[in-house]
Structures are given as C-alpha cells and as structure tokens.
XYZ file of C-alpha atoms in Angstrom:
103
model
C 0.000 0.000 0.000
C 1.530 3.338 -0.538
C 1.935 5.734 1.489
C -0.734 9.106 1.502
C 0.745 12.032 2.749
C -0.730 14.631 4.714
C -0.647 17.807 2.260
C 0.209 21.487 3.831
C -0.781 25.164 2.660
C 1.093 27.406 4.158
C 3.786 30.545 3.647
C 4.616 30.312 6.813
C 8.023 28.498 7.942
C 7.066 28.197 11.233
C 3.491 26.729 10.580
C 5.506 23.575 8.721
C 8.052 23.239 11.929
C 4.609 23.498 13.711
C 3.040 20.795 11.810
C 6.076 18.416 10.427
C 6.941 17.955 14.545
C 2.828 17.510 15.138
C 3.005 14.682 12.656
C 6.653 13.179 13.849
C 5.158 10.334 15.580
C 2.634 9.157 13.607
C 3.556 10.517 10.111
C 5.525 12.817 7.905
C 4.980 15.966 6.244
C 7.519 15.827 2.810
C 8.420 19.044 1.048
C 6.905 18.120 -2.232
C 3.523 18.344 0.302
C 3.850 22.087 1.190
C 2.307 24.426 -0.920
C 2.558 28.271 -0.650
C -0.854 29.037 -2.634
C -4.556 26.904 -3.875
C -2.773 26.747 -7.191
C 0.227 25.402 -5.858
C -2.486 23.260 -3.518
C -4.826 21.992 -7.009
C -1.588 21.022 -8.897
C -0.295 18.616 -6.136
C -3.996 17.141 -5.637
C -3.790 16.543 -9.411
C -0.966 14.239 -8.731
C -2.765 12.202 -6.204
C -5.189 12.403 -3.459
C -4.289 13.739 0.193
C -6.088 11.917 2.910
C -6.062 15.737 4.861
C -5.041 18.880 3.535
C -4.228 21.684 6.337
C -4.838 24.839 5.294
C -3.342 27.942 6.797
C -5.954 30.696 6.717
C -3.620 33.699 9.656
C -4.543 36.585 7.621
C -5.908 35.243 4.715
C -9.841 34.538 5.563
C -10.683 35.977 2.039
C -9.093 32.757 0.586
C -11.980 30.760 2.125
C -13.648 31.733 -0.834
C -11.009 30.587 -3.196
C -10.976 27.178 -1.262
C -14.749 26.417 -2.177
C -14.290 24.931 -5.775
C -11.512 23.145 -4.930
C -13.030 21.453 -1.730
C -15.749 20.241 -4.162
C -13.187 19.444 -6.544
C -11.638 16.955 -4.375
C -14.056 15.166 -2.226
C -11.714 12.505 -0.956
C -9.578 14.921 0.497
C -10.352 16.126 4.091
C -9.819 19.464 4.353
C -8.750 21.079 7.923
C -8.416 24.708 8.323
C -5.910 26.266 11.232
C -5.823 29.935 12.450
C -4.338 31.232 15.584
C -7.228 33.075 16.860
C -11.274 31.063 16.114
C -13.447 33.782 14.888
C -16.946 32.378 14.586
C -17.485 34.092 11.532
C -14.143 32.166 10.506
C -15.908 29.136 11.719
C -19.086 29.417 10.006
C -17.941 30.438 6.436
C -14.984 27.167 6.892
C -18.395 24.832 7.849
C -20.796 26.479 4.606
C -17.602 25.283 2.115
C -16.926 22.267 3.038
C -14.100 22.099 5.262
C -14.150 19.368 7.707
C -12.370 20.791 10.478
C -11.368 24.333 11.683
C -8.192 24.550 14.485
C-alpha cells in the first residue's frame, strides 16, 4: 500500500516546523507536500489524493472563498483549516464550504 501524505498550505516556515513535529510520531509531512498558494495546492492534488489537507488561513480569511471549488473538486480529500485566533465568523464560512475541520 503506498503511502498518503498529509498535504500542507502554508507561507509560513514556522506553521511547517509546527506541523512536520505535530506529525513526527505518527507521520511525515515531505516538502513536495507544502504548498505556498490553492494553485500550488490543485496542482499537487492533481498528482494524487491527500487523505487531509491543512490549510493555513492567519490573515488570509478571504481565501476561504477561493478554497470552495476546490473542496468540491476533491471530495476525498479532508480538508482542515488552522488559524491562531477562532473567529466564529471564521468558523461558520470554513463549515458552509466544506471544510471538515477548523483549528
């Protein structure tokens, strides 16, 4: 069986030290699975599925937006969405497309 990496969008260095040593015991986060950007995010899907994609939304709640289409584009995927403060509008607009989980 081979192996299904978690997938990572982020521009943040410190959000992939934050999640490679999260995933250290029971996985590993490669750097062909980091993406800076959804296009970046839709090319790598392309390739094969993720089994989670984290996406890093710190200052960028307008990309929730963006992420709709490619949620639905890529059901088998189980998007999670991380920000450092929860803002329930945050929450609520993360829940109406599609994501699965919001940290």
């Amino acid at each position: 069986m081979a192996l299904r990496h978690i997938v990572l969008v982020t521009e943040q260095p410190a959000m992939v030290n934050a999640v490679s040593a999260a995933l250290s015991n029971n996985g590993q986060l490669l750097t062909q699975d980091v993406c800076r950007g959804l296009a970046e995010l839709v090319e790598r899907l392309e390739k094969g599925p993720a089994p989670a994609v984290i996406v890093d939304i710190d200052g960028q709640a307008r990309m929730l937006a963006s992420l709709e289409p490619v949620i639905r584009r890529f059901p088998e995927s189980r998007f999670v969405l991380l920000a450092t403060q929860m803002q329930p509008n945050l929450l609520l607009e993360a829940m109406q497309i599609g994501a699965r989980h919001f940290l």
